[in-house]
Amino acid sequence: MANTIIMEHPLIKHKIGMIRRREVGSKDFRQMIREISMLMCYEATRNLPLADIEIETPICRTTVQEIRGKKLAVVPILRAGLGMVDGMLEMIPAAKVGHIGMFRDETTHEPHEYYFKMPQDIEQRDIFVVDPMLATGGSAVAAINMIKKRGAQKITFMCIIAAPEGLEVLRKAHPDVDIYIGALDEKLNEDKYIVPGLGDAGDRIFGTK
Ligand code: PRP
Ligand code: URA
């Protein structure tokens, strides 16, 4: 079984506390999602392998460490996952980006795919699937199914807020996927929104409601 890691860093907790507030508008919401994504990226890349290399400083030759030839990809689940991409790329600028378009039916809450485009060599890359919200888990499970079908071996899922129900579903469906969570909330309500949550992440990022 892979790891589930819930963020403990005070900066992340503080910023998540801010984006939950009803009165925070799109501009600030987007900015904080970006900052939280950067901080979570720092945690989620903690185990990337390093290699020793020899370099020359202005003073002498020395050995330093650099990330060992890892090919990475960030895959947002549209729309809300897009809000996490810039923060991730700020930390790992050489990563490629794939996109999965997915929306949740308002009545059945089932995910529907409408777009799928991956980097050509996706099967050679370590993939970070990003989506601010893990509610029922349907969207994350479906997205990871699609990426695995394309041959991806190493997948990490990152979300800012998760419901226990969705976490269980995702862990059961994909026990090999490491999961990084900003905050684990209490439950889902009858409309399958996360409680206390932050509302509809896509609408809050893009100002569509
Ligand atoms: C939201 C969110 C996740 C999904 C989570 O997207 O960004 O993708 O719901 O719910 P689930 O775990 O129950 O599947 P939504 O379908 O609202 O689309 P949007 O990002 O375009 O607003
Ligand atoms: N999608 C969201 O954006 N918010 C929720 O609380 C659940 C699903």
Short mmCIF file of C-alpha atoms and ligand atoms in Angstrom, two decimals:
data_model
loop_
_atom_site.label_atom_id
_atom_site.label_comp_id
_atom_site.label_asym_id
_atom_site.label_seq_id
_atom_site.Cartn_x
_atom_site.Cartn_y
_atom_site.Cartn_z
CA MET A 1 0.00 0.00 0.00
CA ALA A 2 1.32 3.44 -0.94
CA ASN A 3 1.42 6.40 1.45
CA THR A 4 -1.27 8.89 2.37
CA ILE A 5 0.29 12.09 3.67
CA ILE A 6 -1.67 14.91 5.25
CA MET A 7 0.06 18.28 5.34
CA GLU A 8 1.19 19.53 8.74
CA HIS A 9 3.04 22.70 7.74
CA PRO A 10 1.65 25.84 9.42
CA LEU A 11 1.86 27.87 6.19
CA ILE A 12 -0.30 25.33 4.39
CA LYS A 13 -2.80 25.17 7.26
CA HIS A 14 -2.99 28.97 7.38
CA LYS A 15 -3.56 29.37 3.65
CA ILE A 16 -6.18 26.61 3.57
CA GLY A 17 -7.96 28.42 6.40
CA MET A 18 -8.00 31.52 4.19
CA ILE A 19 -9.43 29.90 1.06
CA ARG A 20 -12.27 28.30 3.00
CA ARG A 21 -13.68 31.77 3.77
CA ARG A 22 -16.80 32.63 1.83
CA GLU A 23 -15.75 36.25 1.28
CA VAL A 24 -12.44 35.47 -0.48
CA GLY A 25 -12.76 36.45 -4.16
CA SER A 26 -11.31 34.74 -7.25
CA LYS A 27 -8.10 36.77 -7.41
CA ASP A 28 -7.00 35.94 -3.86
CA PHE A 29 -8.42 32.41 -4.07
CA ARG A 30 -6.33 31.68 -7.19
CA GLN A 31 -3.21 33.18 -5.65
CA MET A 32 -3.52 31.10 -2.49
CA ILE A 33 -4.24 27.89 -4.41
CA ARG A 34 -1.03 28.60 -6.30
CA GLU A 35 0.95 29.15 -3.08
CA ILE A 36 -0.48 26.03 -1.42
CA SER A 37 0.42 24.03 -4.55
CA MET A 38 4.02 25.23 -4.37
CA LEU A 39 4.28 24.22 -0.72
CA MET A 40 2.64 20.85 -1.35
CA CYS A 41 4.93 20.26 -4.33
CA TYR A 42 7.89 20.74 -1.99
CA GLU A 43 6.51 17.97 0.25
CA ALA A 44 5.49 15.65 -2.57
CA THR A 45 8.92 15.77 -4.25
CA ARG A 46 10.77 14.99 -1.02
CA ASN A 47 11.82 11.50 -2.18
CA LEU A 48 13.07 12.31 -5.68
CA PRO A 49 16.39 10.51 -6.18
CA LEU A 50 19.60 12.57 -6.12
CA ALA A 51 22.92 11.99 -7.83
CA ASP A 52 26.37 13.36 -6.94
CA ILE A 53 28.01 15.51 -9.61
CA GLU A 54 31.29 17.39 -9.69
CA ILE A 55 31.16 21.13 -10.32
CA GLU A 56 33.46 24.07 -10.01
CA THR A 57 32.62 26.94 -7.69
CA PRO A 58 34.55 30.24 -8.09
CA ILE A 59 36.83 28.82 -5.35
CA CYS A 60 37.39 25.11 -6.06
CA ARG A 61 35.98 21.85 -7.39
CA THR A 62 33.34 20.23 -5.24
CA THR A 63 30.64 17.59 -5.28
CA VAL A 64 27.00 18.71 -5.24
CA GLN A 65 23.74 16.83 -5.58
CA GLU A 66 21.16 17.22 -8.30
CA ILE A 67 17.89 15.47 -9.09
CA ARG A 68 18.79 12.31 -10.99
CA GLY A 69 17.47 12.55 -14.54
CA LYS A 70 13.85 12.09 -13.46
CA LYS A 71 11.22 12.89 -16.04
CA LEU A 72 8.16 14.41 -14.38
CA ALA A 73 4.68 15.37 -15.53
CA VAL A 74 1.92 17.37 -13.89
CA VAL A 75 -1.61 16.34 -14.86
CA PRO A 76 -4.43 18.64 -13.72
CA ILE A 77 -8.03 17.42 -13.71
CA LEU A 78 -9.92 20.26 -15.42
CA ARG A 79 -11.10 22.71 -14.58
CA ALA A 80 -10.13 23.23 -10.96
CA GLY A 81 -6.84 21.31 -11.23
CA LEU A 82 -5.58 24.04 -13.56
CA GLY A 83 -5.33 26.30 -10.51
CA MET A 84 -2.56 24.07 -9.11
CA VAL A 85 -0.40 23.86 -12.26
CA ASP A 86 1.50 27.16 -12.02
CA GLY A 87 2.55 26.53 -8.43
CA MET A 88 3.76 23.04 -9.34
CA LEU A 89 5.70 24.30 -12.38
CA GLU A 90 7.28 27.05 -10.33
CA MET A 91 8.96 24.27 -8.31
CA ILE A 92 9.58 21.75 -11.14
CA PRO A 93 9.83 23.91 -14.28
CA ALA A 94 11.08 21.10 -16.53
CA ALA A 95 7.94 19.00 -15.97
CA LYS A 96 5.61 18.39 -18.92
CA VAL A 97 1.88 18.93 -18.52
CA GLY A 98 -0.99 16.62 -19.51
CA HIS A 99 -4.68 17.54 -19.21
CA ILE A 100 -7.75 15.53 -18.29
CA GLY A 101 -11.14 17.19 -18.68
CA MET A 102 -13.69 15.83 -16.25
CA PHE A 103 -16.96 17.14 -14.86
CA ARG A 104 -19.25 15.71 -12.22
CA ASP A 105 -22.88 15.19 -13.19
CA GLU A 106 -24.89 17.41 -10.82
CA THR A 107 -27.52 14.74 -10.16
CA THR A 108 -25.68 11.42 -10.23
CA HIS A 109 -22.30 12.90 -9.13
CA GLU A 110 -20.66 10.53 -11.62
CA PRO A 111 -17.57 11.87 -13.46
CA HIS A 112 -17.70 12.45 -17.24
CA GLU A 113 -14.57 12.74 -19.32
CA TYR A 114 -14.43 15.39 -22.06
CA TYR A 115 -10.71 15.85 -22.76
CA PHE A 116 -7.53 13.79 -22.56
CA LYS A 117 -4.12 14.89 -23.78
CA MET A 118 -0.84 13.57 -22.38
CA PRO A 119 2.84 14.14 -23.15
CA GLN A 120 3.94 11.48 -25.70
CA ASP A 121 6.39 9.77 -23.36
CA ILE A 122 3.96 9.67 -20.43
CA GLU A 123 4.82 6.04 -19.61
CA GLN A 124 8.39 7.11 -18.81
CA ARG A 125 7.39 9.92 -16.45
CA ASP A 126 6.59 10.18 -12.76
CA ILE A 127 3.16 11.80 -12.74
CA PHE A 128 1.59 14.22 -10.28
CA VAL A 129 -2.19 14.29 -10.80
CA VAL A 130 -3.54 17.49 -9.25
CA ASP A 131 -7.08 18.53 -8.31
CA PRO A 132 -7.95 20.76 -5.34
CA MET A 133 -10.93 18.59 -4.33
CA LEU A 134 -11.29 14.86 -3.60
CA ALA A 135 -14.99 14.44 -2.79
CA THR A 136 -16.58 11.07 -3.76
CA GLY A 137 -13.28 10.11 -5.40
CA GLY A 138 -14.99 9.37 -8.72
CA SER A 139 -13.06 11.96 -10.75
CA ALA A 140 -9.64 11.04 -9.32
CA VAL A 141 -10.20 7.29 -9.79
CA ALA A 142 -11.37 7.75 -13.39
CA ALA A 143 -8.49 10.11 -14.22
CA ILE A 144 -5.89 7.72 -12.80
CA ASN A 145 -7.52 4.78 -14.66
CA MET A 146 -7.02 6.67 -17.92
CA ILE A 147 -3.40 7.55 -17.20
CA LYS A 148 -2.59 3.97 -16.21
CA LYS A 149 -4.14 2.75 -19.48
CA ARG A 150 -1.52 4.89 -21.24
CA GLY A 151 1.20 2.93 -19.43
CA ALA A 152 2.07 5.27 -16.55
CA GLN A 153 3.89 3.45 -13.76
CA LYS A 154 4.45 5.96 -10.94
CA ILE A 155 1.53 8.20 -10.05
CA THR A 156 1.08 10.59 -7.13
CA PHE A 157 -2.27 12.26 -6.45
CA MET A 158 -2.34 15.70 -4.81
CA CYS A 159 -5.41 17.52 -3.54
CA ILE A 160 -5.93 20.48 -1.22
CA ILE A 161 -9.10 19.23 0.52
CA ALA A 162 -10.27 15.62 0.79
CA ALA A 163 -13.36 13.94 2.23
CA PRO A 164 -12.78 10.65 4.09
CA GLU A 165 -15.26 8.95 1.72
CA GLY A 166 -13.26 9.92 -1.38
CA LEU A 167 -9.96 9.02 0.22
CA GLU A 168 -11.21 5.51 0.96
CA VAL A 169 -12.50 5.06 -2.59
CA LEU A 170 -9.22 6.27 -4.10
CA ARG A 171 -7.03 4.15 -1.82
CA LYS A 172 -9.09 1.06 -2.63
CA ALA A 173 -9.09 1.63 -6.40
CA HIS A 174 -5.41 2.63 -6.63
CA PRO A 175 -3.47 1.23 -3.66
CA ASP A 176 -0.18 1.93 -5.47
CA VAL A 177 -0.75 5.71 -5.68
CA ASP A 178 0.76 8.03 -3.06
CA ILE A 179 -1.79 10.61 -1.93
CA TYR A 180 -0.86 14.09 -0.63
CA ILE A 181 -3.71 15.95 1.08
CA GLY A 182 -3.71 19.56 2.30
CA ALA A 183 -6.54 18.97 4.79
CA LEU A 184 -8.74 15.96 5.50
CA ASP A 185 -12.26 17.22 6.18
CA GLU A 186 -15.21 15.77 8.06
CA LYS A 187 -17.61 14.33 5.47
CA LEU A 188 -19.68 14.83 2.32
CA ASN A 189 -23.12 16.45 2.45
CA GLU A 190 -26.21 15.15 0.61
CA ASP A 191 -25.10 17.00 -2.56
CA LYS A 192 -21.67 15.34 -2.29
CA TYR A 193 -19.93 18.60 -1.40
CA ILE A 194 -17.13 18.45 1.14
CA VAL A 195 -18.01 19.67 4.66
CA PRO A 196 -16.72 22.14 5.79
CA GLY A 197 -14.83 22.32 2.45
CA LEU A 198 -14.63 25.51 0.45
CA GLY A 199 -17.54 25.20 -1.98
CA ASP A 200 -17.07 24.62 -5.69
CA ALA A 201 -13.35 24.97 -6.38
CA GLY A 202 -13.72 25.47 -10.14
CA ASP A 203 -16.30 28.22 -9.74
CA ARG A 204 -14.21 29.95 -7.09
CA ILE A 205 -11.00 29.83 -9.17
CA PHE A 206 -12.64 31.02 -12.38
CA GLY A 207 -15.37 33.25 -10.94
CA THR A 208 -18.13 31.36 -12.72
CA LYS A 209 -20.77 31.56 -9.99
C1 PRP B 1 -14.72 19.10 -8.93
C2 PRP B 1 -13.29 18.94 -8.45
C3 PRP B 1 -12.99 17.50 -8.75
C4 PRP B 1 -14.33 16.84 -8.52
C5 PRP B 1 -14.30 16.14 -7.21
O1 PRP B 1 -14.77 19.26 -10.29
O2 PRP B 1 -12.40 19.83 -9.06
O3 PRP B 1 -12.55 17.26 -10.07
O4 PRP B 1 -15.32 17.88 -8.50
O5 PRP B 1 -15.47 15.43 -7.00
P1 PRP B 1 -15.52 13.85 -6.91
O6 PRP B 1 -14.38 13.43 -6.04
O7 PRP B 1 -16.86 13.60 -6.29
O8 PRP B 1 -15.41 13.30 -8.29
P2 PRP B 1 -16.15 19.55 -11.07
O9 PRP B 1 -16.74 18.28 -11.56
O10 PRP B 1 -17.02 20.43 -10.23
O11 PRP B 1 -15.67 20.30 -12.36
P3 PRP B 1 -14.95 21.73 -12.51
O12 PRP B 1 -13.56 21.59 -11.93
O13 PRP B 1 -14.95 21.94 -13.97
O14 PRP B 1 -15.76 22.76 -11.78
N1 URA B 2 -16.14 19.56 -6.03
C1 URA B 2 -15.90 20.77 -5.47
O1 URA B 2 -15.42 21.69 -6.16
N2 URA B 2 -16.20 20.95 -4.17
C2 URA B 2 -16.70 19.96 -3.40
O2 URA B 2 -16.94 20.19 -2.20
C3 URA B 2 -16.95 18.71 -4.00
C4 URA B 2 -16.64 18.54 -5.31
#
